[in-house]
mmCIF file of C-alpha atoms and ligand atoms in Angstrom:
data_model
loop_
_atom_site.group_PDB
_atom_site.id
_atom_site.type_symbol
_atom_site.label_atom_id
_atom_site.label_comp_id
_atom_site.label_asym_id
_atom_site.label_seq_id
_atom_site.Cartn_x
_atom_site.Cartn_y
_atom_site.Cartn_z
ATOM 1 C CA MET K 1 -67.923 -37.683 -91.071
ATOM 2 C CA ILE K 2 -69.063 -34.795 -93.309
ATOM 3 C CA ASP K 3 -71.350 -35.344 -96.257
ATOM 4 C CA ALA K 4 -72.252 -32.133 -98.118
ATOM 5 C CA GLN K 5 -74.482 -32.528 -101.151
ATOM 6 C CA ASN K 6 -75.446 -29.946 -103.777
ATOM 7 C CA LEU K 7 -75.023 -26.891 -101.578
ATOM 8 C CA SER K 8 -76.007 -23.573 -103.114
ATOM 9 C CA LYS K 9 -76.202 -20.202 -101.442
ATOM 10 C CA ALA K 10 -76.712 -16.727 -102.883
ATOM 11 C CA TYR K 11 -76.469 -13.348 -101.186
ATOM 12 C CA GLY K 12 -78.657 -11.205 -103.441
ATOM 13 C CA ASP K 13 -76.972 -11.353 -106.844
ATOM 14 C CA VAL K 14 -73.795 -12.979 -105.523
ATOM 15 C CA GLN K 15 -73.781 -16.752 -105.961
ATOM 16 C CA ALA K 16 -71.450 -17.619 -103.072
ATOM 17 C CA LEU K 17 -71.874 -21.395 -103.471
ATOM 18 C CA ASP K 18 -73.030 -23.140 -106.600
ATOM 19 C CA ASP K 19 -73.923 -26.833 -106.313
ATOM 20 C CA VAL K 20 -71.071 -27.814 -104.021
ATOM 21 C CA SER K 21 -70.713 -31.460 -102.979
ATOM 22 C CA PHE K 22 -67.948 -33.188 -101.056
ATOM 23 C CA GLU K 23 -67.253 -35.650 -98.293
ATOM 24 C CA VAL K 24 -64.748 -35.770 -95.481
ATOM 25 C CA LYS K 25 -63.993 -39.159 -93.991
ATOM 26 C CA ALA K 26 -63.212 -39.797 -90.327
ATOM 27 C CA GLY K 27 -59.535 -39.287 -89.551
ATOM 28 C CA GLU K 28 -58.807 -37.102 -92.569
ATOM 29 C CA ILE K 29 -57.283 -33.654 -92.490
ATOM 30 C CA VAL K 30 -58.712 -31.747 -95.423
ATOM 31 C CA GLY K 31 -57.849 -28.260 -96.643
ATOM 32 C CA LEU K 32 -60.577 -26.121 -98.148
ATOM 33 C CA LEU K 33 -58.459 -23.959 -100.405
ATOM 34 C CA GLY K 34 -59.654 -20.995 -102.396
ATOM 35 C CA PRO K 35 -58.934 -17.360 -103.166
ATOM 36 C CA ASN K 36 -60.690 -14.536 -101.301
ATOM 37 C CA GLY K 37 -64.402 -14.608 -101.990
ATOM 38 C CA ALA K 38 -64.380 -18.238 -103.226
ATOM 39 C CA GLY K 39 -67.108 -19.218 -100.761
ATOM 40 C CA LYS K 40 -65.055 -20.932 -98.035
ATOM 41 C CA THR K 41 -66.613 -19.096 -95.079
ATOM 42 C CA THR K 42 -70.089 -19.557 -96.519
ATOM 43 C CA ALA K 43 -69.477 -23.312 -96.855
ATOM 44 C CA ILE K 44 -68.135 -23.547 -93.309
ATOM 45 C CA LYS K 45 -71.046 -21.599 -91.837
ATOM 46 C CA ILE K 46 -73.436 -23.978 -93.563
ATOM 47 C CA LEU K 47 -71.527 -27.064 -92.368
ATOM 48 C CA THR K 48 -71.618 -25.823 -88.790
ATOM 49 C CA GLY K 49 -75.320 -24.941 -88.899
ATOM 50 C CA PHE K 50 -74.859 -21.180 -88.604
ATOM 51 C CA LEU K 51 -76.236 -20.468 -92.072
ATOM 52 C CA GLN K 52 -78.951 -22.175 -94.062
ATOM 53 C CA PRO K 53 -78.215 -23.115 -97.655
ATOM 54 C CA ASP K 54 -80.706 -22.177 -100.371
ATOM 55 C CA GLU K 55 -80.377 -25.730 -101.588
ATOM 56 C CA GLY K 56 -78.581 -28.894 -100.592
ATOM 57 C CA THR K 57 -78.007 -30.977 -97.494
ATOM 58 C CA VAL K 58 -75.269 -31.550 -94.954
ATOM 59 C CA THR K 59 -74.966 -34.476 -92.621
ATOM 60 C CA ILE K 60 -72.327 -34.651 -89.929
ATOM 61 C CA ASP K 61 -71.751 -38.049 -88.386
ATOM 62 C CA GLY K 62 -75.019 -39.131 -89.988
ATOM 63 C CA LEU K 63 -77.049 -36.244 -88.510
ATOM 64 C CA ASP K 64 -78.730 -33.670 -90.732
ATOM 65 C CA VAL K 65 -77.394 -30.221 -89.796
ATOM 66 C CA LEU K 66 -80.677 -28.479 -90.611
ATOM 67 C CA THR K 67 -82.889 -30.707 -88.488
ATOM 68 C CA HIS K 68 -80.373 -31.614 -85.738
ATOM 69 C CA THR K 69 -78.468 -28.324 -85.510
ATOM 70 C CA LEU K 70 -77.743 -28.364 -81.775
ATOM 71 C CA GLU K 71 -76.690 -32.016 -81.687
ATOM 72 C CA VAL K 72 -74.378 -31.406 -84.632
ATOM 73 C CA GLN K 73 -72.934 -28.271 -83.064
ATOM 74 C CA ALA K 74 -72.265 -30.220 -79.876
ATOM 75 C CA ARG K 75 -70.130 -32.661 -81.872
ATOM 76 C CA ILE K 76 -68.096 -30.052 -83.733
ATOM 77 C CA GLY K 77 -65.240 -27.888 -82.591
ATOM 78 C CA TYR K 78 -65.584 -24.697 -84.615
ATOM 79 C CA LEU K 79 -63.108 -21.878 -84.960
ATOM 80 C CA PRO K 80 -64.953 -19.092 -86.796
ATOM 81 C CA GLU K 81 -63.133 -16.585 -89.002
ATOM 82 C CA ASN K 82 -63.451 -13.923 -86.301
ATOM 83 C CA ALA K 83 -63.751 -15.852 -83.071
ATOM 84 C CA PRO K 84 -66.063 -13.944 -80.705
ATOM 85 C CA LEU K 85 -63.621 -13.640 -77.827
ATOM 86 C CA TYR K 86 -64.485 -11.332 -74.947
ATOM 87 C CA PRO K 87 -61.572 -8.908 -74.473
ATOM 88 C CA GLU K 88 -62.295 -8.093 -70.836
ATOM 89 C CA LEU K 89 -62.502 -11.743 -69.707
ATOM 90 C CA SER K 90 -59.439 -13.676 -68.632
ATOM 91 C CA VAL K 91 -58.599 -16.771 -70.673
ATOM 92 C CA GLN K 92 -59.721 -18.964 -67.801
ATOM 93 C CA LYS K 93 -63.061 -17.174 -67.275
ATOM 94 C CA TYR K 94 -63.757 -17.263 -71.006
ATOM 95 C CA LEU K 95 -63.052 -20.980 -71.242
ATOM 96 C CA MET K 96 -65.209 -21.616 -68.150
ATOM 97 C CA MET K 97 -68.020 -19.689 -69.817
ATOM 98 C CA MET K 98 -67.626 -21.774 -72.973
ATOM 99 C CA ALA K 99 -67.616 -24.966 -70.896
ATOM 100 C CA ASP K 100 -70.868 -23.736 -69.357
ATOM 101 C CA LEU K 101 -72.400 -23.024 -72.770
ATOM 102 C CA ARG K 102 -71.314 -26.447 -73.996
ATOM 103 C CA GLN K 103 -72.911 -27.974 -70.904
ATOM 104 C CA ILE K 104 -69.788 -29.885 -69.982
ATOM 105 C CA PRO K 105 -70.647 -31.618 -66.685
ATOM 106 C CA GLN K 106 -69.248 -29.810 -63.613
ATOM 107 C CA ALA K 107 -67.255 -32.867 -62.600
ATOM 108 C CA ASP K 108 -65.368 -32.911 -65.931
ATOM 109 C CA ARG K 109 -64.805 -29.194 -66.336
ATOM 110 C CA ILE K 110 -61.456 -28.774 -64.653
ATOM 111 C CA VAL K 111 -59.980 -31.756 -66.486
ATOM 112 C CA ARG K 112 -61.334 -30.672 -69.881
ATOM 113 C CA LEU K 113 -60.204 -27.124 -69.374
ATOM 114 C CA SER K 114 -56.722 -28.095 -68.347
ATOM 115 C CA GLU K 115 -56.443 -30.525 -71.292
ATOM 116 C CA ALA K 116 -57.503 -27.814 -73.761
ATOM 117 C CA VAL K 117 -55.166 -25.264 -72.178
ATOM 118 C CA HIS K 118 -52.307 -27.744 -72.204
ATOM 119 C CA ALA K 119 -52.917 -28.795 -75.829
ATOM 120 C CA THR K 120 -52.833 -25.171 -76.954
ATOM 121 C CA SER K 121 -49.882 -24.267 -74.665
ATOM 122 C CA MET K 122 -51.892 -21.535 -72.934
ATOM 123 C CA THR K 123 -51.121 -22.487 -69.337
ATOM 124 C CA GLU K 124 -49.086 -19.387 -68.550
ATOM 125 C CA TYR K 125 -51.731 -17.020 -69.953
ATOM 126 C CA LEU K 126 -54.750 -18.258 -67.996
ATOM 127 C CA THR K 127 -55.180 -15.111 -65.925
ATOM 128 C CA ARG K 128 -54.481 -12.648 -68.738
ATOM 129 C CA PRO K 129 -57.424 -10.641 -70.112
ATOM 130 C CA ILE K 130 -58.010 -11.802 -73.705
ATOM 131 C CA GLY K 131 -57.842 -8.198 -74.947
ATOM 132 C CA THR K 132 -54.173 -7.990 -73.934
ATOM 133 C CA LEU K 133 -53.100 -11.081 -75.891
ATOM 134 C CA SER K 134 -51.379 -11.074 -79.290
ATOM 135 C CA LYS K 135 -53.361 -12.244 -82.331
ATOM 136 C CA GLY K 136 -51.544 -15.611 -82.282
ATOM 137 C CA LEU K 137 -52.397 -16.204 -78.628
ATOM 138 C CA ARG K 138 -56.017 -15.173 -79.214
ATOM 139 C CA GLN K 139 -56.144 -17.707 -82.030
ATOM 140 C CA ARG K 140 -54.898 -20.324 -79.589
ATOM 141 C CA VAL K 141 -57.678 -19.353 -77.155
ATOM 142 C CA GLY K 142 -60.111 -19.831 -80.066
ATOM 143 C CA LEU K 143 -58.680 -23.286 -80.662
ATOM 144 C CA ALA K 144 -58.811 -24.105 -76.943
ATOM 145 C CA GLN K 145 -62.550 -23.325 -76.877
ATOM 146 C CA ALA K 146 -63.017 -25.395 -80.040
ATOM 147 C CA ILE K 147 -61.530 -28.523 -78.425
ATOM 148 C CA LEU K 148 -62.948 -28.101 -74.884
ATOM 149 C CA HIS K 149 -65.704 -30.666 -75.406
ATOM 150 C CA GLN K 150 -63.353 -33.166 -77.138
ATOM 151 C CA PRO K 151 -65.061 -33.008 -80.531
ATOM 152 C CA ARG K 152 -64.213 -35.673 -83.068
ATOM 153 C CA LEU K 153 -64.536 -33.075 -85.833
ATOM 154 C CA LEU K 154 -62.801 -29.707 -85.962
ATOM 155 C CA ILE K 155 -63.827 -27.085 -88.505
ATOM 156 C CA LEU K 156 -61.430 -24.161 -88.622
ATOM 157 C CA ASP K 157 -61.972 -21.058 -90.745
ATOM 158 C CA GLU K 158 -58.610 -19.601 -91.829
ATOM 159 C CA PRO K 159 -56.870 -20.531 -88.560
ATOM 160 C CA THR K 160 -53.606 -18.760 -89.427
ATOM 161 C CA VAL K 161 -54.914 -15.607 -91.070
ATOM 162 C CA GLY K 162 -53.230 -12.446 -89.781
ATOM 163 C CA LEU K 163 -50.525 -14.286 -87.845
ATOM 164 C CA ASP K 164 -46.787 -13.693 -88.092
ATOM 165 C CA PRO K 165 -44.527 -16.491 -89.427
ATOM 166 C CA THR K 166 -43.613 -17.824 -85.958
ATOM 167 C CA GLN K 167 -47.245 -17.898 -84.874
ATOM 168 C CA ILE K 168 -48.208 -19.599 -88.146
ATOM 169 C CA VAL K 169 -45.713 -22.393 -87.476
ATOM 170 C CA GLU K 170 -47.067 -22.793 -83.918
ATOM 171 C CA ILE K 171 -50.685 -22.994 -85.043
ATOM 172 C CA ARG K 172 -49.785 -25.475 -87.813
ATOM 173 C CA ARG K 173 -48.002 -27.682 -85.267
ATOM 174 C CA LEU K 174 -51.036 -27.487 -83.047
ATOM 175 C CA ILE K 175 -53.367 -28.470 -85.899
ATOM 176 C CA GLN K 176 -51.071 -31.372 -86.704
ATOM 177 C CA ARG K 177 -51.225 -32.533 -83.085
ATOM 178 C CA LEU K 178 -54.995 -32.173 -82.957
ATOM 179 C CA SER K 179 -55.340 -34.191 -86.167
ATOM 180 C CA LYS K 180 -54.129 -37.267 -84.275
ATOM 181 C CA SER K 181 -57.400 -37.402 -82.357
ATOM 182 C CA SER K 182 -59.874 -35.464 -84.543
ATOM 183 C CA THR K 183 -60.995 -35.195 -88.134
ATOM 184 C CA ILE K 184 -60.128 -31.707 -89.369
ATOM 185 C CA LEU K 185 -61.476 -29.482 -92.120
ATOM 186 C CA PHE K 186 -59.873 -26.079 -92.328
ATOM 187 C CA SER K 187 -60.079 -23.282 -94.846
ATOM 188 C CA THR K 188 -57.151 -21.324 -96.133
ATOM 189 C CA HIS K 189 -55.956 -19.363 -99.116
ATOM 190 C CA ILE K 190 -52.330 -20.262 -98.393
ATOM 191 C CA LEU K 191 -51.003 -23.059 -100.586
ATOM 192 C CA PRO K 192 -48.020 -24.108 -98.438
ATOM 193 C CA GLU K 193 -50.434 -24.545 -95.542
ATOM 194 C CA VAL K 194 -52.265 -27.232 -97.463
ATOM 195 C CA GLU K 195 -48.981 -28.837 -98.505
ATOM 196 C CA ALA K 196 -47.757 -28.825 -94.896
ATOM 197 C CA LEU K 197 -50.868 -30.220 -93.268
ATOM 198 C CA CYS K 198 -53.364 -31.936 -95.519
ATOM 199 C CA ASP K 199 -54.114 -35.413 -96.777
ATOM 200 C CA ARG K 200 -56.612 -34.067 -99.203
ATOM 201 C CA VAL K 201 -57.508 -30.737 -100.715
ATOM 202 C CA LEU K 202 -60.779 -29.288 -101.914
ATOM 203 C CA ILE K 203 -60.270 -26.330 -104.193
ATOM 204 C CA LEU K 204 -63.144 -23.879 -104.279
ATOM 205 C CA MET K 205 -63.321 -21.120 -106.889
ATOM 206 C CA ASN K 206 -66.264 -18.878 -107.700
ATOM 207 C CA GLY K 207 -68.414 -20.980 -105.389
ATOM 208 C CA GLN K 208 -67.654 -24.253 -107.176
ATOM 209 C CA VAL K 209 -65.490 -27.263 -106.301
ATOM 210 C CA ARG K 210 -62.727 -27.238 -108.909
ATOM 211 C CA ALA K 211 -60.676 -30.073 -107.443
ATOM 212 C CA ASP K 212 -61.195 -32.712 -104.790
ATOM 213 C CA ALA K 213 -58.235 -35.051 -104.505
ATOM 214 C CA ARG K 214 -55.370 -36.307 -102.432
ATOM 215 C CA LEU K 215 -52.404 -33.984 -102.839
ATOM 216 C CA SER K 216 -50.303 -36.705 -104.448
ATOM 217 C CA GLU K 217 -53.044 -37.413 -107.034
ATOM 218 C CA LEU K 218 -53.461 -33.759 -107.802
ATOM 219 C CA GLU K 219 -49.770 -33.168 -108.259
ATOM 220 C CA ALA K 220 -49.121 -36.284 -110.329
ATOM 221 C CA THR K 221 -49.425 -35.867 -114.089
ATOM 222 C CA SER K 222 -49.715 -38.448 -116.813
ATOM 223 C CA ASP K 223 -46.338 -37.343 -118.217
ATOM 224 C CA ALA K 224 -43.112 -39.292 -117.782
ATOM 225 C CA ILE K 225 -39.573 -37.926 -117.928
ATOM 226 C CA LEU K 226 -36.925 -40.162 -119.490
ATOM 227 C CA VAL K 227 -33.235 -39.228 -119.294
ATOM 228 C CA LEU K 228 -30.571 -41.220 -121.186
ATOM 229 C CA GLN K 229 -26.804 -41.361 -120.850
ATOM 230 C CA ASP K 230 -26.472 -40.994 -124.635
ATOM 231 C CA LYS K 231 -28.615 -40.279 -127.657
ATOM 232 C CA VAL K 232 -30.500 -43.255 -129.136
ATOM 233 C CA ARG K 233 -31.586 -43.268 -132.756
ATOM 234 C CA ASN K 234 -35.285 -43.457 -133.570
ATOM 235 C CA ILE K 235 -36.352 -43.403 -129.969
ATOM 236 C CA GLU K 236 -39.274 -41.041 -130.509
ATOM 237 C CA PRO K 237 -41.262 -43.301 -132.892
ATOM 238 C CA ALA K 238 -40.615 -46.200 -130.490
ATOM 239 C CA LEU K 239 -41.960 -44.216 -127.539
ATOM 240 C CA LEU K 240 -44.971 -43.093 -129.539
ATOM 241 C CA GLN K 241 -45.894 -46.761 -130.035
ATOM 242 C CA ILE K 242 -46.568 -47.143 -126.289
ATOM 243 C CA LYS K 243 -50.271 -47.343 -125.544
ATOM 244 C CA GLY K 244 -51.491 -44.115 -123.933
ATOM 245 C CA VAL K 245 -48.655 -41.912 -125.223
ATOM 246 C CA ARG K 246 -49.970 -38.748 -126.819
ATOM 247 C CA ASP K 247 -46.718 -37.040 -127.766
ATOM 248 C CA VAL K 248 -42.975 -37.056 -127.126
ATOM 249 C CA GLU K 249 -40.989 -33.861 -126.648
ATOM 250 C CA PRO K 250 -37.185 -34.057 -126.842
ATOM 251 C CA THR K 251 -35.467 -31.925 -124.221
ATOM 252 C CA ARG K 252 -32.315 -31.928 -122.035
ATOM 253 C CA SER K 253 -31.925 -32.731 -118.368
ATOM 254 C CA PRO K 254 -30.642 -29.871 -116.163
ATOM 255 C CA ASP K 255 -27.192 -31.548 -116.212
ATOM 256 C CA GLY K 256 -27.137 -31.737 -120.022
ATOM 257 C CA PHE K 257 -28.197 -35.317 -120.844
ATOM 258 C CA PRO K 258 -30.629 -36.146 -123.670
ATOM 259 C CA ALA K 259 -34.118 -36.305 -122.212
ATOM 260 C CA TYR K 260 -37.712 -36.814 -123.347
ATOM 261 C CA ARG K 261 -40.983 -35.653 -121.885
ATOM 262 C CA ILE K 262 -43.478 -38.379 -122.728
ATOM 263 C CA LEU K 263 -46.973 -36.960 -122.648
ATOM 264 C CA GLY K 264 -49.798 -39.245 -121.617
ATOM 265 C CA ALA K 265 -53.313 -39.202 -122.988
ATOM 266 C CA ALA K 266 -55.028 -40.230 -119.749
ATOM 267 C CA LYS K 267 -54.088 -39.980 -116.089
ATOM 268 C CA ALA K 268 -52.203 -43.265 -116.086
ATOM 269 C CA ASP K 269 -48.602 -43.852 -115.060
ATOM 270 C CA LEU K 270 -46.536 -44.446 -118.231
ATOM 271 C CA THR K 271 -43.265 -45.260 -116.492
ATOM 272 C CA PRO K 272 -43.690 -49.097 -116.310
ATOM 273 C CA ALA K 273 -44.267 -49.333 -120.067
ATOM 274 C CA VAL K 274 -41.385 -46.952 -120.833
ATOM 275 C CA TYR K 275 -39.113 -48.934 -118.521
ATOM 276 C CA ALA K 276 -40.044 -52.224 -120.226
ATOM 277 C CA LEU K 277 -39.262 -50.716 -123.629
ATOM 278 C CA ALA K 278 -35.948 -49.306 -122.401
ATOM 279 C CA ARG K 279 -34.910 -52.742 -121.056
ATOM 280 C CA GLU K 280 -36.005 -54.513 -124.210
ATOM 281 C CA ASN K 281 -33.909 -52.168 -126.374
ATOM 282 C CA ASN K 282 -30.986 -51.768 -123.980
ATOM 283 C CA TRP K 283 -31.311 -48.004 -123.901
ATOM 284 C CA PRO K 284 -28.683 -46.344 -121.671
ATOM 285 C CA LEU K 285 -31.171 -45.337 -119.019
ATOM 286 C CA ARG K 286 -30.120 -42.577 -116.618
ATOM 287 C CA GLU K 287 -33.427 -41.584 -115.058
ATOM 288 C CA LEU K 288 -37.107 -42.388 -115.467
ATOM 289 C CA ARG K 289 -39.811 -40.765 -113.377
ATOM 290 C CA ARG K 290 -43.357 -39.575 -113.398
ATOM 291 C CA ASP K 291 -43.554 -35.817 -113.759
ATOM 292 C CA VAL K 292 -45.242 -33.875 -110.968
ATOM 293 C CA ARG K 293 -46.780 -30.428 -110.834
ATOM 294 C CA THR K 294 -46.684 -28.267 -107.753
ATOM 295 C CA LEU K 295 -49.922 -27.379 -106.014
ATOM 296 C CA GLU K 296 -49.247 -23.818 -107.161
ATOM 297 C CA THR K 297 -49.223 -24.892 -110.822
ATOM 298 C CA VAL K 298 -52.456 -26.845 -110.350
ATOM 299 C CA PHE K 299 -54.060 -23.919 -108.533
ATOM 300 C CA ASN K 300 -52.997 -21.394 -111.179
ATOM 301 C CA GLN K 301 -54.257 -23.615 -114.000
ATOM 302 C CA LEU K 302 -57.614 -23.947 -112.253
ATOM 303 C CA ALA K 303 -57.734 -20.194 -111.613
ATOM 304 C CA THR K 304 -57.088 -19.498 -115.302
ATOM 305 C CA THR K 305 -59.828 -21.926 -116.335
ATOM 306 C CA ALA K 306 -62.232 -20.386 -113.790
ATOM 307 C CA ALA K 307 -61.429 -16.855 -115.010
ATOM 308 C CA THR K 308 -61.966 -17.882 -118.675
ATOM 309 C CA GLU K 309 -65.320 -19.407 -117.806
ATOM 310 C CA GLU K 310 -66.330 -16.259 -115.920
ATOM 311 C CA ALA K 311 -65.463 -13.981 -118.858
HETATM 312 P P1 ATP D 401 -62.413 -14.836 -97.741
HETATM 313 O O1 ATP D 401 -61.200 -15.698 -97.889
HETATM 314 O O2 ATP D 401 -62.212 -13.461 -98.308
HETATM 315 O O3 ATP D 401 -63.023 -14.840 -96.376
HETATM 316 P P2 ATP D 401 -64.329 -16.791 -98.681
HETATM 317 O O4 ATP D 401 -63.772 -17.789 -99.634
HETATM 318 O O5 ATP D 401 -64.476 -17.195 -97.256
HETATM 319 O O6 ATP D 401 -63.502 -15.442 -98.765
HETATM 320 P P3 ATP D 401 -67.091 -16.005 -98.557
HETATM 321 O O7 ATP D 401 -66.830 -15.113 -97.379
HETATM 322 O O8 ATP D 401 -67.863 -17.245 -98.334
HETATM 323 O O9 ATP D 401 -65.717 -16.354 -99.286
HETATM 324 O O10 ATP D 401 -67.806 -15.111 -99.660
HETATM 325 C C1 ATP D 401 -68.231 -15.632 -100.924
HETATM 326 C C2 ATP D 401 -68.880 -14.510 -101.691
HETATM 327 O O11 ATP D 401 -70.086 -14.114 -101.035
HETATM 328 C C3 ATP D 401 -68.044 -13.251 -101.798
HETATM 329 O O12 ATP D 401 -68.278 -12.672 -103.068
HETATM 330 C C4 ATP D 401 -68.585 -12.364 -100.688
HETATM 331 O O13 ATP D 401 -68.405 -11.002 -101.002
HETATM 332 C C5 ATP D 401 -70.046 -12.743 -100.674
HETATM 333 N N1 ATP D 401 -70.652 -12.613 -99.340
HETATM 334 C C6 ATP D 401 -70.268 -13.278 -98.229
HETATM 335 N N2 ATP D 401 -71.052 -12.950 -97.177
HETATM 336 C C7 ATP D 401 -71.948 -12.060 -97.630
HETATM 337 C C8 ATP D 401 -73.051 -11.352 -97.043
HETATM 338 N N3 ATP D 401 -73.372 -11.518 -95.763
HETATM 339 N N4 ATP D 401 -73.739 -10.506 -97.838
HETATM 340 C C9 ATP D 401 -73.432 -10.343 -99.134
HETATM 341 N N5 ATP D 401 -72.430 -10.990 -99.766
HETATM 342 C C10 ATP D 401 -71.696 -11.836 -99.037
#
C-alpha cells in the first residue's frame, strides 16, 4: 500500500530525514514512533504529497506521489498534525465543504457524511460551530473529514496529541474500528499507543529508521529464562554446550527458585534446545520461557545508541 524508498529531506542545516525506506502492506496498522523532532511529520507530509523530498520516492497503491499527487491524495484519508478546521463553520457545513473539495458525487454525499459522522460519534454535534468544540471533539471532526471519501489508507499525524485521557481512549477505539476497513499509518511519540494499537512499529530517530518490526519480534530477545525446583550440579557447562548459547547467568526467580538466564548469540529461540536438554537429564523443571523486553526498553536502547552516534 505504501512503498517509501530512500527518502531524504533537509531544512537548511537540519537533516529531517536521512535515507528512510519502509513499506506498509494493505490491512496493516503501523505506528510511526519517534521522539519530538525525529522527522515523523516530515515523513507524513512527503507520503501525502504535501512536501517534496530532496531524494527518494513514494508510491501509494502503485502510484508515484510526485507524479500522481492528486490521484494519491484522493485515495488517502489524512489527518494533519494541526487539522485546518474552520472555527466559525458548523461541523455539518465543514464536512459538506470537504465533501465538495473531495468531489464526492452529490448523490452519495448525504450517505457518506452520515457514515463518517456516525463512525466518529459526532451526530449530536453536527450543528455546533467547530470553534466551540473541545480538542477531542475537534480531533474527531478531523477524523470524520479524513474518512468521508472512504479511503483505503488513513495517515494520521499524532492523532491523540493534546487530548485528555478519556479522549485518548475514545480516539484509540475509533482508530481500532477504522482499522477494520482501512490500512492505517499513524505517528506518535507515545509508546503505550503503539502497544495498544499496532501490528508493526517503525521507530524513527534523528531522521533515520532505527527499527521496523512486528511488536512481538521487537520485544522478543534471544535469551531464555530457566527456573528449576532445585539446584542441579554442573548445569552451567551443560547449558553452554547448546548451539547458539553465548553465556549463562545464574540468578533467582522472584519466588526464590534457582534460575538461569541463558543468553543467545543470535536472534533464535533457545527454549526448544534447553527443554530437550532438561528432559534428557531429568532436571526438575519449574519454568522455561523466552525472555521479552518491553517496547520502552527497546526504545530507550535505540535512543542511547542514537545519542552515542550523534555525539
Ligand atoms: P514532533 O513530534 O515534534 O512534531 P517530528 O518527529 O514530527 O516532531 P518533524 O516535525 O518532521 O519531526 O521535524 C524534524 C526536524 O526538522 C526537526 O528538527 C524540526 O525542527 C525540523 N523542521 C521541521 N519543519 C521545519 C521547517 N519548516 N523549517 C525548518 N526546520 C524544520
